[in-house]
Coordinates of C-alpha atoms in Angstrom, one line a residue:
F133 CA 98.2 103.8 100.9
N134 CA 97.8 105.8 98.2
Y135 CA 101.1 107.4 98.4
S136 CA 104.4 106.8 96.7
M137 CA 106.5 104.5 99.2
A138 CA 109.5 106.1 97.5
T139 CA 111.6 107.3 94.6
I140 CA 114.8 105.7 94.0
Q141 CA 117.9 106.2 91.4
T142 CA 120.0 103.9 90.7
T143 CA 123.6 104.2 90.3
E144 CA 124.1 101.9 87.9
R145 CA 122.4 99.5 85.5
T146 CA 119.6 97.5 87.8
R147 CA 117.3 94.6 87.2
L148 CA 113.9 95.1 89.4
L149 CA 112.0 91.9 90.2
V150 CA 108.2 92.4 90.4
L151 CA 106.6 89.7 92.6
P152 CA 103.1 89.5 91.9
H153 CA 100.6 88.9 94.5
A154 CA 98.8 85.4 93.0
A155 CA 102.9 84.4 93.0
M156 CA 103.8 85.4 96.7
K157 CA 99.9 83.3 97.3
Q158 CA 100.9 80.2 95.4
A159 CA 104.8 80.5 96.9
L160 CA 103.4 80.7 100.8
A161 CA 101.0 77.6 100.0
S162 CA 103.4 75.3 98.7
P163 CA 104.0 72.5 101.3
A164 CA 107.9 73.4 101.6
A165 CA 106.9 77.1 102.7
K166 CA 104.6 75.3 105.5
Q167 CA 107.3 72.7 106.5
E168 CA 109.8 75.5 107.2
G169 CA 107.6 77.6 108.9
I170 CA 107.9 80.3 106.2
C171 CA 103.8 80.7 106.4
V172 CA 103.9 81.5 110.2
A173 CA 106.7 83.9 109.5
F174 CA 105.3 85.9 107.0
Q175 CA 102.2 85.9 108.9
K176 CA 104.1 86.9 111.8
L177 CA 105.5 89.8 109.8
V178 CA 102.3 90.9 108.4
D179 CA 100.5 91.2 111.5
G180 CA 103.3 93.1 113.2
R181 CA 103.4 96.2 110.3
Y182 CA 99.6 96.0 111.3
D183 CA 100.1 96.5 114.4
Q184 CA 103.1 99.3 114.0
V185 CA 100.9 101.3 111.6
D186 CA 97.7 101.2 113.6
R187 CA 99.7 102.7 116.7
G188 CA 102.3 104.8 114.5
V189 CA 105.0 103.3 115.8
P190 CA 108.2 104.2 116.0
L191 CA 107.1 107.9 115.6
C192 CA 104.1 108.1 118.1
G193 CA 106.6 106.4 120.6
M194 CA 108.7 109.1 120.5
G195 CA 107.2 111.7 122.5
I196 CA 106.9 114.3 119.6
T197 CA 104.1 115.8 118.4
S198 CA 103.1 113.2 115.8
Q199 CA 99.3 111.7 115.0
K200 CA 98.8 107.8 114.3
D201 CA 96.3 108.8 111.3
D202 CA 99.1 111.2 109.2
P203 CA 99.8 109.3 106.2
R204 CA 103.6 110.0 106.8
V205 CA 103.5 108.5 110.3
R206 CA 101.8 105.4 108.6
A207 CA 104.3 105.5 106.0
I208 CA 107.0 105.3 108.7
A209 CA 105.6 102.7 110.6
L210 CA 105.0 100.8 107.6
L211 CA 108.6 100.6 106.7
A212 CA 110.4 100.4 110.1
E213 CA 112.0 97.0 110.8
R214 CA 110.8 96.2 114.5
T215 CA 112.9 94.1 116.8
D216 CA 112.4 93.1 119.9
L217 CA 114.7 92.2 122.8
E218 CA 114.5 90.1 125.4
A219 CA 115.8 90.5 129.1
G220 CA 120.0 90.1 128.6
D221 CA 119.5 90.0 124.7
E222 CA 122.2 92.4 123.0
W223 CA 120.8 94.7 120.0
C224 CA 123.8 95.3 117.4
P225 CA 123.2 97.7 115.0
V226 CA 124.6 98.0 111.5
P227 CA 127.2 100.1 110.3
D228 CA 126.9 103.3 108.6
A229 CA 128.8 101.9 105.7
E230 CA 125.8 99.0 105.2
P231 CA 124.6 99.2 101.5
A232 CA 121.3 100.8 102.7
G233 CA 123.1 103.8 104.4
P234 CA 122.8 104.7 108.0
F235 CA 119.6 103.4 110.1
F236 CA 118.8 104.6 113.5
G237 CA 117.2 102.9 116.2
V238 CA 114.0 103.9 118.7
L239 CA 113.6 102.1 121.9
V240 CA 109.9 102.5 122.3
S241 CA 109.9 100.7 125.7
G242 CA 112.1 98.9 128.1
R243 CA 115.1 100.0 129.2

């Protein structure tokens, strides 16, 4: 993306941790990361985000006039957190008082 993903302003003194790509690759290449399944989980996350962006999910799954190639739709798709539920699973949304603020859910398929 050639767009700013977010603009934030802190309300108190804050530290920002920058994680360079090379450091992430080095951490994922460690024996511990492989043994704990972190590499597989991280790759699953990356693949899922690529899929979401490619399909424009969640906005293109809402039945509104959104286009999957729209940069705004792609940005939201990249930031959206996907949750897959199996039959009988229960989704417990976080409360609005969560530090990140209120969230909303979009059921793309299923019932």
